[in-house]
XYZ file of C-alpha atoms in Angstrom:
659
model
C -0.042 0.244 0.059
C 2.978 2.588 1.243
C 4.503 2.241 -2.175
C 1.547 2.933 -5.218
C 1.058 6.301 -2.685
C 4.966 6.651 -2.849
C 4.358 6.099 -7.218
C 1.036 7.954 -7.214
C 3.025 11.143 -5.330
C 5.810 10.919 -8.196
C 3.660 10.493 -10.752
C 1.756 13.796 -9.795
C 4.779 15.525 -9.608
C 3.905 18.341 -11.985
C 6.167 17.321 -14.708
C 5.470 19.614 -17.803
C 7.312 22.369 -15.290
C 9.995 20.000 -15.765
C 10.184 18.297 -19.279
C 11.919 18.790 -21.755
C 9.477 20.630 -24.319
C 9.540 20.289 -28.387
C 7.713 19.829 -31.539
C 7.639 17.829 -34.703
C 10.202 19.913 -36.316
C 12.617 18.745 -33.370
C 14.947 16.349 -36.015
C 18.215 15.869 -33.786
C 18.262 16.555 -30.089
C 21.403 15.678 -27.467
C 20.418 15.306 -23.924
C 22.902 15.535 -21.826
C 22.222 18.432 -19.961
C 18.652 17.404 -19.728
C 19.811 14.747 -17.777
C 18.937 13.548 -14.348
C 21.589 11.433 -12.506
C 21.522 8.918 -9.191
C 24.289 6.700 -8.187
C 23.502 3.323 -7.027
C 26.540 2.683 -5.688
C 25.492 -0.891 -4.494
C 24.078 -1.889 -7.566
C 21.509 -3.329 -6.548
C 18.559 -1.423 -5.900
C 15.863 -1.030 -8.498
C 12.912 0.919 -10.277
C 10.834 0.614 -6.519
C 13.582 2.016 -4.877
C 14.250 4.611 -7.278
C 11.145 5.761 -7.250
C 11.548 6.710 -3.799
C 15.073 8.589 -3.462
C 13.708 10.662 -6.512
C 14.411 13.500 -4.623
C 18.499 12.706 -4.783
C 18.501 13.041 -8.238
C 21.158 15.297 -9.707
C 21.623 17.469 -12.656
C 24.264 15.436 -15.375
C 26.211 19.679 -15.696
C 27.400 17.818 -18.986
C 26.429 17.515 -22.743
C 27.558 13.789 -22.366
C 27.212 11.743 -18.996
C 30.505 10.208 -18.086
C 31.290 8.237 -15.130
C 34.379 6.583 -15.862
C 35.570 3.499 -14.631
C 33.843 2.408 -11.624
C 31.440 -0.153 -10.073
C 28.195 1.334 -9.037
C 24.765 1.271 -11.450
C 23.678 4.790 -12.671
C 19.725 5.681 -13.532
C 19.708 8.790 -15.714
C 15.765 10.239 -15.409
C 14.641 12.035 -18.741
C 11.093 13.807 -18.701
C 9.832 14.834 -22.698
C 7.509 16.959 -23.185
C 6.027 16.244 -27.272
C 4.151 19.976 -27.917
C 3.597 19.867 -32.049
C 2.114 22.548 -33.556
C -1.728 24.138 -33.805
C -1.609 23.444 -37.948
C -0.203 19.529 -37.158
C -2.541 16.823 -36.622
C -2.450 15.521 -32.984
C -1.398 12.458 -33.714
C 0.833 10.157 -31.129
C 4.614 10.382 -32.638
C 7.390 7.867 -32.284
C 11.388 8.776 -32.077
C 14.061 7.721 -31.113
C 16.289 7.454 -28.042
C 19.833 6.490 -29.618
C 22.373 5.673 -26.852
C 25.784 5.707 -28.972
C 28.353 3.951 -26.271
C 28.815 0.288 -26.828
C 31.059 -1.032 -24.390
C 28.213 -0.760 -21.852
C 27.520 -3.863 -20.091
C 23.519 -3.495 -19.347
C 21.502 -0.955 -20.187
C 18.017 -1.137 -19.310
C 14.857 1.632 -20.356
C 12.310 1.878 -17.617
C 8.651 3.386 -19.448
C 5.078 4.202 -17.093
C 2.841 1.079 -17.331
C -0.467 1.169 -17.583
C -0.909 0.915 -13.564
C 0.369 3.853 -12.135
C 4.070 1.874 -11.588
C 7.446 1.336 -14.476
C 7.403 -1.637 -16.113
C 10.724 -2.707 -17.896
C 10.510 -1.833 -21.455
C 13.629 -2.893 -22.745
C 17.175 -4.705 -21.395
C 20.030 -5.082 -23.644
C 23.888 -4.537 -23.233
C 26.852 -6.291 -25.199
C 26.460 -9.187 -22.000
C 23.553 -9.704 -24.562
C 23.699 -11.669 -28.267
C 22.087 -8.600 -30.285
C 18.418 -10.341 -30.090
C 18.453 -8.742 -27.400
C 18.401 -5.296 -28.607
C 14.706 -3.380 -29.582
C 16.658 -2.362 -32.477
C 19.859 -4.184 -34.110
C 22.136 -1.631 -34.614
C 25.972 -1.037 -33.191
C 24.738 1.924 -30.649
C 21.591 1.295 -28.850
C 17.911 2.678 -30.273
C 14.814 2.456 -28.191
C 11.925 3.681 -30.235
C 9.670 6.357 -28.057
C 5.416 6.629 -29.789
C 5.142 9.809 -27.639
C 1.572 11.710 -27.708
C 0.736 15.326 -28.462
C 0.504 17.249 -24.639
C 1.529 13.525 -22.604
C 4.535 14.119 -20.567
C 6.669 11.081 -20.239
C 9.260 10.577 -17.316
C 11.426 7.598 -18.245
C 14.277 5.681 -16.926
C 17.488 4.607 -17.919
C 20.354 2.022 -15.792
C 23.807 2.159 -16.909
C 25.537 -0.880 -15.382
C 29.467 -2.068 -16.711
C 33.050 -3.401 -15.652
C 34.745 -0.697 -18.569
C 33.958 2.922 -18.924
C 30.250 4.606 -18.105
C 29.139 6.767 -20.812
C 26.017 8.047 -22.347
C 25.755 10.010 -25.319
C 21.295 10.257 -25.639
C 20.608 11.770 -28.354
C 16.631 12.271 -29.645
C 15.660 11.851 -32.983
C 13.043 11.667 -35.629
C 13.023 8.514 -37.913
C 13.654 10.772 -40.482
C 16.412 12.428 -39.583
C 17.942 9.482 -38.050
C 17.890 7.657 -41.084
C 19.376 10.540 -42.992
C 22.586 10.869 -40.454
C 23.356 7.055 -40.998
C 25.120 7.352 -44.271
C 27.505 10.065 -43.541
C 28.265 7.972 -40.243
C 29.198 5.256 -42.203
C 31.314 6.807 -44.977
C 33.531 8.629 -41.965
C 34.188 4.976 -40.531
C 34.018 3.390 -44.060
C 36.604 5.357 -44.790
C 38.744 4.934 -41.166
C 38.495 0.871 -42.036
C 39.029 1.067 -45.643
C 41.977 2.567 -45.315
C 43.549 -0.054 -43.023
C 41.578 -3.025 -44.784
C 44.352 -1.772 -47.535
C 47.095 -0.861 -45.267
C 46.624 -4.820 -44.414
C 46.154 -6.761 -47.139
C 49.239 -4.183 -49.182
C 51.620 -4.878 -46.310
C 50.776 -8.450 -46.031
C 51.712 -8.758 -49.882
C 54.542 -6.732 -49.392
C 54.982 -9.907 -46.635
C 54.828 -12.508 -49.423
C 56.653 -10.949 -51.882
C 59.785 -9.731 -50.076
C 59.778 -11.491 -47.090
C 60.781 -8.942 -43.795
C 59.472 -10.100 -40.828
C 58.829 -6.341 -39.933
C 55.655 -6.635 -43.074
C 54.608 -9.462 -41.250
C 54.510 -7.775 -37.421
C 52.728 -4.957 -38.934
C 49.846 -6.830 -40.410
C 49.058 -8.905 -37.342
C 49.468 -4.991 -35.476
C 47.012 -3.232 -38.062
C 44.351 -6.670 -37.639
C 44.552 -6.466 -34.089
C 43.908 -2.469 -33.892
C 41.269 -2.479 -36.891
C 39.197 -5.599 -34.710
C 39.757 -3.656 -31.646
C 37.948 -0.384 -33.361
C 35.682 -2.905 -34.237
C 34.273 -4.226 -31.491
C 34.770 -0.880 -29.678
C 32.632 0.854 -32.340
C 29.793 -2.074 -32.376
C 30.069 -3.174 -35.153
C 31.480 -6.824 -34.417
C 28.360 -7.295 -32.161
C 26.225 -6.946 -35.242
C 27.898 -7.914 -37.913
C 31.159 -10.505 -36.322
C 29.990 -12.497 -33.452
C 26.450 -11.202 -32.922
C 25.141 -14.439 -30.415
C 28.172 -14.726 -28.597
C 28.314 -12.130 -26.016
C 31.153 -13.425 -23.791
C 33.241 -12.784 -26.639
C 32.231 -8.752 -27.207
C 33.692 -8.025 -24.163
C 36.722 -10.445 -24.036
C 37.889 -8.929 -27.258
C 38.683 -5.564 -26.671
C 41.214 -6.130 -23.709
C 42.277 -9.416 -26.285
C 42.937 -7.300 -28.972
C 44.099 -4.671 -27.256
C 46.819 -6.312 -25.669
C 47.586 -8.332 -28.809
C 48.311 -5.287 -31.421
C 50.554 -3.425 -28.440
C 52.568 -7.104 -28.806
C 52.255 -6.755 -33.016
C 53.844 -3.253 -32.779
C 56.180 -3.415 -30.422
C 57.416 -6.293 -32.263
C 56.966 -3.634 -35.958
C 59.003 -1.383 -33.551
C 61.822 -3.563 -32.842
C 62.567 -4.690 -36.232
C 62.103 -1.333 -37.703
C 64.122 0.777 -35.473
C 66.761 -2.397 -34.624
C 66.582 -1.227 -31.418
C 69.136 -4.234 -29.972
C 71.385 -1.908 -31.758
C 69.638 1.259 -29.532
C 70.700 -0.535 -26.477
C 69.522 -3.108 -24.070
C 67.410 -0.281 -22.445
C 65.320 0.328 -25.036
C 65.094 -2.890 -26.845
C 64.562 -4.070 -23.245
C 61.841 -1.073 -22.386
C 59.875 -2.388 -26.204
C 60.286 -5.813 -24.419
C 58.709 -5.230 -21.153
C 55.872 -3.960 -22.678
C 54.811 -6.869 -25.482
C 54.978 -9.567 -22.306
C 52.295 -6.969 -20.373
C 50.679 -6.857 -23.722
C 50.501 -10.612 -24.340
C 49.543 -10.932 -20.640
C 47.023 -8.668 -21.215
C 45.658 -10.981 -23.598
C 45.641 -13.916 -21.935
C 43.826 -12.172 -19.271
C 41.434 -11.089 -20.868
C 40.616 -15.001 -21.780
C 40.975 -15.874 -18.444
C 39.980 -13.580 -15.933
C 37.268 -11.153 -15.080
C 36.840 -8.351 -18.378
C 36.797 -5.336 -16.007
C 40.408 -6.081 -14.534
C 41.721 -7.001 -18.321
C 40.099 -3.991 -19.838
C 41.401 -1.780 -17.440
C 45.398 -2.875 -17.852
C 44.786 -3.277 -21.231
C 43.418 1.031 -21.899
C 46.337 2.172 -18.793
C 49.045 -0.449 -20.753
C 47.619 0.929 -24.817
C 48.617 5.157 -23.157
C 51.684 3.902 -22.351
C 53.030 1.962 -25.647
C 51.378 5.380 -27.141
C 53.197 7.096 -25.281
C 56.790 5.562 -25.375
C 56.913 4.474 -29.221
C 57.496 8.158 -29.927
C 60.408 8.239 -27.379
C 61.510 4.772 -28.774
C 61.797 6.435 -32.173
C 62.997 9.953 -31.480
C 66.112 7.923 -30.050
C 66.661 5.739 -32.900
C 66.452 9.247 -34.784
C 68.585 11.004 -33.195
C 71.153 8.067 -33.660
C 71.303 8.420 -37.751
C 68.130 6.659 -39.176
C 66.474 8.185 -41.674
C 62.793 6.124 -41.142
C 62.667 7.290 -37.607
C 61.278 9.871 -38.404
C 58.072 9.277 -40.782
C 58.185 6.417 -37.543
C 57.743 9.618 -34.763
C 54.934 11.416 -36.912
C 52.799 8.559 -37.391
C 53.288 7.494 -33.551
C 52.598 11.213 -32.793
C 49.367 10.668 -34.362
C 47.893 7.321 -33.138
C 49.738 8.977 -29.563
C 47.073 12.087 -29.919
C 44.160 10.333 -30.870
C 44.900 7.224 -29.008
C 45.571 9.938 -25.706
C 42.003 11.728 -26.834
C 40.482 8.688 -26.545
C 41.358 7.034 -23.590
C 40.540 10.453 -21.910
C 37.308 10.511 -22.580
C 36.914 6.504 -22.065
C 38.498 8.135 -18.605
C 35.830 10.591 -18.220
C 38.249 13.771 -18.577
C 36.881 15.265 -22.082
C 33.029 15.230 -23.067
C 32.452 12.596 -25.429
C 31.832 13.923 -29.011
C 31.862 12.221 -32.644
C 35.489 13.812 -32.776
C 36.682 12.000 -29.277
C 34.099 8.984 -30.278
C 36.424 8.390 -32.770
C 39.943 10.278 -32.583
C 41.775 6.568 -31.613
C 40.412 5.595 -34.916
C 41.611 8.694 -37.043
C 44.623 8.345 -35.273
C 45.271 4.713 -36.043
C 44.238 5.566 -39.906
C 46.973 8.315 -40.043
C 49.075 6.642 -37.993
C 48.422 3.139 -40.629
C 49.467 5.390 -43.359
C 52.305 6.666 -42.230
C 54.425 3.834 -40.669
C 53.246 2.294 -44.608
C 55.439 4.929 -45.996
C 57.931 4.871 -43.830
C 58.433 1.410 -44.441
C 58.438 2.102 -48.055
C 60.996 4.210 -46.989
C 62.657 2.596 -45.443
C 63.032 -0.223 -48.288
C 63.872 2.626 -50.577
C 67.074 3.183 -48.367
C 68.067 -0.731 -48.586
C 67.629 -1.117 -52.097
C 69.763 2.264 -52.059
C 72.360 0.500 -49.636
C 72.301 -2.476 -51.211
C 73.045 -1.048 -54.840
C 75.653 0.459 -53.792
C 77.486 -2.642 -51.773
C 76.400 -4.487 -54.884
C 78.810 -1.739 -56.831
C 81.453 -1.784 -54.199
C 81.251 -5.869 -54.871
C 81.275 -5.216 -58.785
C 84.146 -2.488 -57.684
C 85.869 -4.988 -55.249
C 85.680 -7.872 -57.727
C 86.664 -6.288 -60.529
C 90.210 -5.065 -58.208
C 90.357 -8.893 -57.895
C 90.042 -9.780 -61.284
C 92.602 -7.123 -62.025
C 95.150 -8.670 -58.920
C 94.678 -11.671 -60.098
C 95.812 -11.052 -64.209
C 98.997 -8.729 -62.386
C 99.580 -11.882 -60.344
C 99.268 -14.435 -63.208
C 101.763 -12.132 -65.220
C 103.611 -11.851 -61.971
C 104.044 -16.004 -61.928
C 104.842 -16.133 -65.361
C 107.595 -13.236 -65.578
C 108.889 -15.424 -62.839
C 108.858 -18.536 -64.188
C 110.753 -17.183 -66.892
C 113.289 -15.465 -64.107
C 112.869 -18.711 -62.692
C 114.254 -20.846 -65.736
C 116.813 -17.935 -66.704
C 118.512 -17.450 -63.515
C 119.255 -21.359 -63.475
C 120.051 -22.100 -66.390
C 123.136 -19.931 -66.455
C 124.797 -21.350 -63.056
C 123.239 -25.227 -65.187
C 125.483 -24.074 -68.319
C 128.164 -23.070 -65.855
C 127.890 -26.871 -64.027
C 128.064 -28.680 -66.780
C 130.179 -26.225 -69.086
C 132.871 -26.995 -66.420
C 132.532 -30.442 -65.934
C 132.605 -30.501 -69.859
C 135.539 -28.894 -70.055
C 137.386 -31.811 -67.304
C 138.550 -34.606 -69.690
C 142.504 -36.358 -69.318
C 143.847 -33.935 -71.308
C 142.925 -30.611 -68.648
C 146.292 -29.195 -66.874
C 146.062 -28.876 -63.572
C 145.490 -25.674 -63.853
C 142.580 -25.500 -66.151
C 140.966 -28.271 -63.890
C 141.525 -25.971 -60.672
C 139.741 -22.965 -62.861
C 136.423 -25.483 -64.302
C 135.980 -27.415 -60.601
C 136.528 -23.219 -59.293
C 132.985 -22.754 -62.072
C 131.678 -25.867 -61.606
C 131.310 -25.154 -57.489
C 130.582 -21.530 -58.268
C 127.961 -22.128 -60.530
C 126.342 -24.779 -58.380
C 125.911 -23.222 -55.089
C 124.561 -20.202 -56.816
C 121.897 -22.668 -57.760
C 121.804 -23.668 -54.237
C 121.346 -20.401 -53.168
C 118.802 -20.012 -55.511
C 116.687 -23.563 -54.271
C 116.746 -22.355 -50.708
C 115.413 -19.026 -51.206
C 112.257 -20.259 -52.722
C 112.248 -22.923 -50.073
C 112.634 -20.067 -47.328
C 109.526 -18.170 -48.589
C 107.305 -21.042 -49.095
C 107.991 -22.237 -44.954
C 108.201 -18.126 -44.274
C 104.104 -18.399 -45.982
C 102.840 -21.786 -44.718
C 103.903 -20.582 -40.916
C 106.079 -22.969 -40.481
C 110.068 -21.385 -40.237
C 110.114 -20.259 -36.525
C 112.084 -17.398 -33.763
C 115.201 -19.331 -33.206
C 117.554 -17.352 -30.718
C 120.736 -18.323 -29.670
C 123.911 -15.969 -28.427
C 125.984 -14.689 -31.462
C 128.986 -11.829 -32.171
C 127.690 -9.084 -33.861
C 131.230 -8.006 -34.944
C 131.253 -11.774 -35.931
C 128.713 -11.394 -38.542
C 129.596 -8.696 -40.301
C 132.502 -9.752 -41.021
C 130.965 -12.881 -42.410
C 128.623 -10.936 -44.134
C 132.342 -8.449 -45.954
C 133.893 -11.442 -46.919
C 130.585 -13.001 -48.634
C 129.937 -9.283 -50.677
C 133.535 -7.974 -50.814
C 134.232 -9.962 -54.258
C 131.020 -8.994 -55.632
C 131.283 -5.816 -55.021
C 135.355 -5.240 -56.227
C 133.609 -7.254 -59.486
C 131.403 -4.313 -60.662
C 134.337 -2.015 -58.853
C 132.152 0.026 -55.769
C 133.555 0.428 -52.554
C 132.094 -1.749 -49.420
C 131.530 -0.238 -46.428
C 130.931 -1.547 -42.754
C 130.564 0.485 -40.307
C 129.189 0.156 -36.296
C 128.309 1.741 -33.870
C 131.260 1.477 -30.739
C 128.343 1.617 -28.091
C 126.543 -1.361 -29.404
C 127.521 -4.631 -27.111
C 129.269 -7.777 -28.856
C 127.983 -10.423 -26.749
C 124.171 -10.787 -27.843
C 121.371 -12.726 -28.532
C 119.192 -13.398 -31.206
C 118.373 -15.159 -34.336
C 121.592 -14.974 -36.082
C 121.467 -16.605 -39.096
C 117.949 -15.410 -40.139
C 118.958 -12.039 -39.579
C 122.002 -12.977 -41.627
C 119.849 -14.495 -43.833
C 117.701 -10.794 -44.242
C 120.879 -8.097 -44.534
C 122.210 -10.747 -47.011
C 119.084 -10.074 -49.069
C 119.458 -6.438 -48.785
C 123.131 -6.248 -49.497
C 122.721 -8.386 -52.324
C 119.762 -6.361 -53.423
C 121.743 -3.251 -52.778
C 124.871 -4.660 -55.391
C 122.665 -5.549 -58.053
C 120.906 -2.024 -58.563
C 124.552 -0.188 -57.384
C 126.582 0.839 -60.946
C 128.802 2.922 -59.891
C 130.094 4.097 -56.115
C 129.885 2.775 -52.795
C 127.525 0.438 -50.958
C 127.470 0.765 -46.964
C 126.168 -1.128 -43.754
C 125.977 1.323 -40.722
C 124.559 -0.257 -37.173
C 123.677 1.218 -34.907
C 121.218 1.280 -31.435
C 117.676 1.573 -32.008
C 114.286 1.897 -29.701
C 112.289 -0.046 -30.204
C 109.203 -0.538 -27.703
C 109.089 -3.795 -25.312
C 112.833 -3.561 -25.792
C 115.522 -2.937 -24.109
C 118.195 -3.167 -26.671
C 117.754 -2.659 -30.497
C 119.584 -2.686 -33.148
C 119.026 -0.861 -36.039
C 120.532 -1.675 -39.618
C 121.455 0.833 -42.645
C 122.058 -0.704 -46.988
C 122.630 2.485 -48.331
C 123.131 2.370 -51.812
C 123.822 5.197 -54.017
C 122.219 3.125 -57.375
C 119.018 3.700 -59.417
C 116.883 4.774 -56.492
C 114.140 2.273 -56.567
C 110.673 4.404 -55.396
C 109.067 4.175 -52.279
C 106.297 1.840 -53.420
C 105.234 -1.417 -50.590
C 104.836 -3.548 -53.877
C 108.691 -4.003 -53.766
C 108.508 -6.061 -50.476
C 105.906 -8.938 -52.215
C 107.614 -12.153 -53.889
C 107.979 -11.888 -57.037
C 108.100 -8.613 -58.550
C 110.597 -6.445 -59.923
C 111.196 -3.018 -59.859
C 111.044 -2.970 -63.139
C 110.931 -6.058 -65.758
C 113.844 -4.121 -67.772
C 116.239 -3.777 -65.021
C 115.016 -7.254 -63.974
C 116.460 -8.509 -66.972
C 120.206 -6.266 -67.263
C 120.623 -6.775 -63.243
C 119.118 -11.099 -63.147
C 117.454 -12.054 -59.137
C 114.233 -14.096 -58.906
C 112.455 -11.011 -57.586
C 111.686 -12.256 -53.316
C 114.767 -11.348 -51.638
C 113.431 -8.101 -50.705
C 110.325 -10.138 -49.438
C 112.186 -12.372 -48.323
C 114.231 -9.802 -45.675
C 111.109 -8.242 -44.936
C 108.919 -11.535 -44.135
C 112.324 -12.411 -41.723
C 112.570 -9.548 -40.224
C 108.695 -9.804 -39.134
C 109.781 -13.028 -37.944
C 112.240 -11.622 -35.479
C 109.853 -9.585 -34.222
C 111.294 -5.745 -36.041
C 110.848 -4.635 -39.579
C 111.989 -3.205 -42.564
C 111.193 0.067 -44.426
C 113.218 2.022 -46.931
C 113.681 5.689 -48.724
C 115.037 6.394 -51.846
C 115.584 9.213 -54.797
C 115.020 8.345 -58.060
C 118.648 8.343 -59.403
C 120.616 9.247 -56.462
C 120.397 6.529 -54.322
C 118.017 3.864 -51.484
C 118.515 3.596 -48.297
C 116.660 -0.100 -46.267
C 116.590 0.353 -42.700
C 116.890 -3.336 -41.413
C 116.075 -2.911 -37.386
C 114.961 -5.699 -34.613
C 115.510 -6.462 -30.642
C 117.897 -7.923 -29.373
C 118.719 -9.230 -26.309
C 122.369 -9.070 -24.683
C 123.812 -12.459 -24.184
C 125.000 -14.197 -21.043
C 128.246 -14.730 -21.700
C 130.842 -12.228 -23.492
C 132.469 -12.885 -26.963
C 135.153 -11.544 -28.427
C 134.974 -8.439 -30.724
C 136.451 -8.699 -34.162
C 135.873 -5.200 -35.336
C 134.833 -1.457 -34.724
C 134.909 -0.077 -38.878
C 135.885 -2.486 -41.225
C 136.016 -0.914 -44.845
C 136.761 -2.860 -47.762
């Protein structure tokens, strides 16, 4: 009895003074400013209790009621008074009440009942199949039949685990039908861009097999389906009879978009090269995205959605920063990446603030993320194209450099073949001469030869054979050095005895050409040293042979002084100076089989391996050979080697030796 009295009192209130009055010319009327709101914190109040608490309703005070994320239920009260003009037939007319926020879990509409109370006229939401809606659209539509001059008070109950918003609009039937094409075209352009970019990048992946495109396709698909889910198109066209997935799809697809977007960013920006912390930051966001997708399928929708919303905001903030770091380190393609993610950041940021309740719900804020995503997809496609262009340019440069290198190698191969041919020709000539000497000396030996003649013929054969043996020894030494089979073998030796042996070995050849041979040593150098005397002797022999061979007149001198070599207590410097033709300062002189000049080779003889052997022998001892020369004024070859003091003292031979 008491309940009926309260209902009668409420219905007896002067509705006309509080009702929103409009006539038949109305086409579209936003209702946010006309709403009164009652928060039900427990979420258990029914319509009878709400009627008893009618005085607790407060004006919404905003164009679109936006409560953000909350567990409360909200009751919206609206009073409508249809008053057509006097010239219009006063008959009931149907209007459409649109609630343009599809992600609401539960929406209930209460209208006056015939018994004076209120009845549940519609019960829908995305936790119910599409068939629960009075008009099967993405947004919630409620037909209202209003009689002229009879004000109607209605109640809407909203509850959701996600954000609660109520962009309410009253439409005439004709105006709503006429408005739909513009909305469909706008969304069609956005989804069309996403679909075209998805197919385009999928074809590029199939053609190029670059994983960046595959991750980008996954990102576009996930984010596009997320937009379809949020805008109600998924419930209408894709999963009309699966309310569980209609809720879980939103956080699941946000997590998937972050997972694929992060992996795309890692490959596109090459974050492992940017630094471990940047790469781990992107990996961390990817892990959180995957976790969000799993939670969307295994836990409550509210928890997963809150995590997905915060993570999406963090992700859109981090990506431009990572792109800026890549750009600051010289990555050209990062510019488009920054611009693209900045557009997406702006759109997603605006939409997130709207969902959280900090911005009003308008067409722009509602679809800001879609607009930003369309711009982001297009710009990132341009970035990928620019990257491919840059990669193609680098590949062309690499191919050009490889072609030049191959041409140089071919030229070197041709030159090496020519040098080998020349070497074989030189070798045959150089071996034939002493061989003829050996054979000629032996052939002249006969029973009729005098002792003096026999001695001369034997000396000729012996000298020719020794010359051949030196050539063979040099070839074997070069082979061992190049194969790495020759080792450093230090032993005590007498420096002055070494110089004496060199003087004796080269004095005759110098005098035959009319050259003066001079050996000079710094008196402060100790005589008893430790080193590989055999290899040192061989290297100096090649340098002296080379100097005598290319000097026509004048002198050849060997000067010995102390040298400061890093990491050693004592070093020796041997300067072999001649007054010959003056070899040019060219490192090619030390290449085996290479002559200073082909004509000089034929004139002066030699195999063309002496300088190469000398340098390799010097480096085996820890030293090196360098030279300086001026054409026509002689050459100076400097051999430096590290040595050590011998434990025992050896007798000195001389201080200065002249030949």
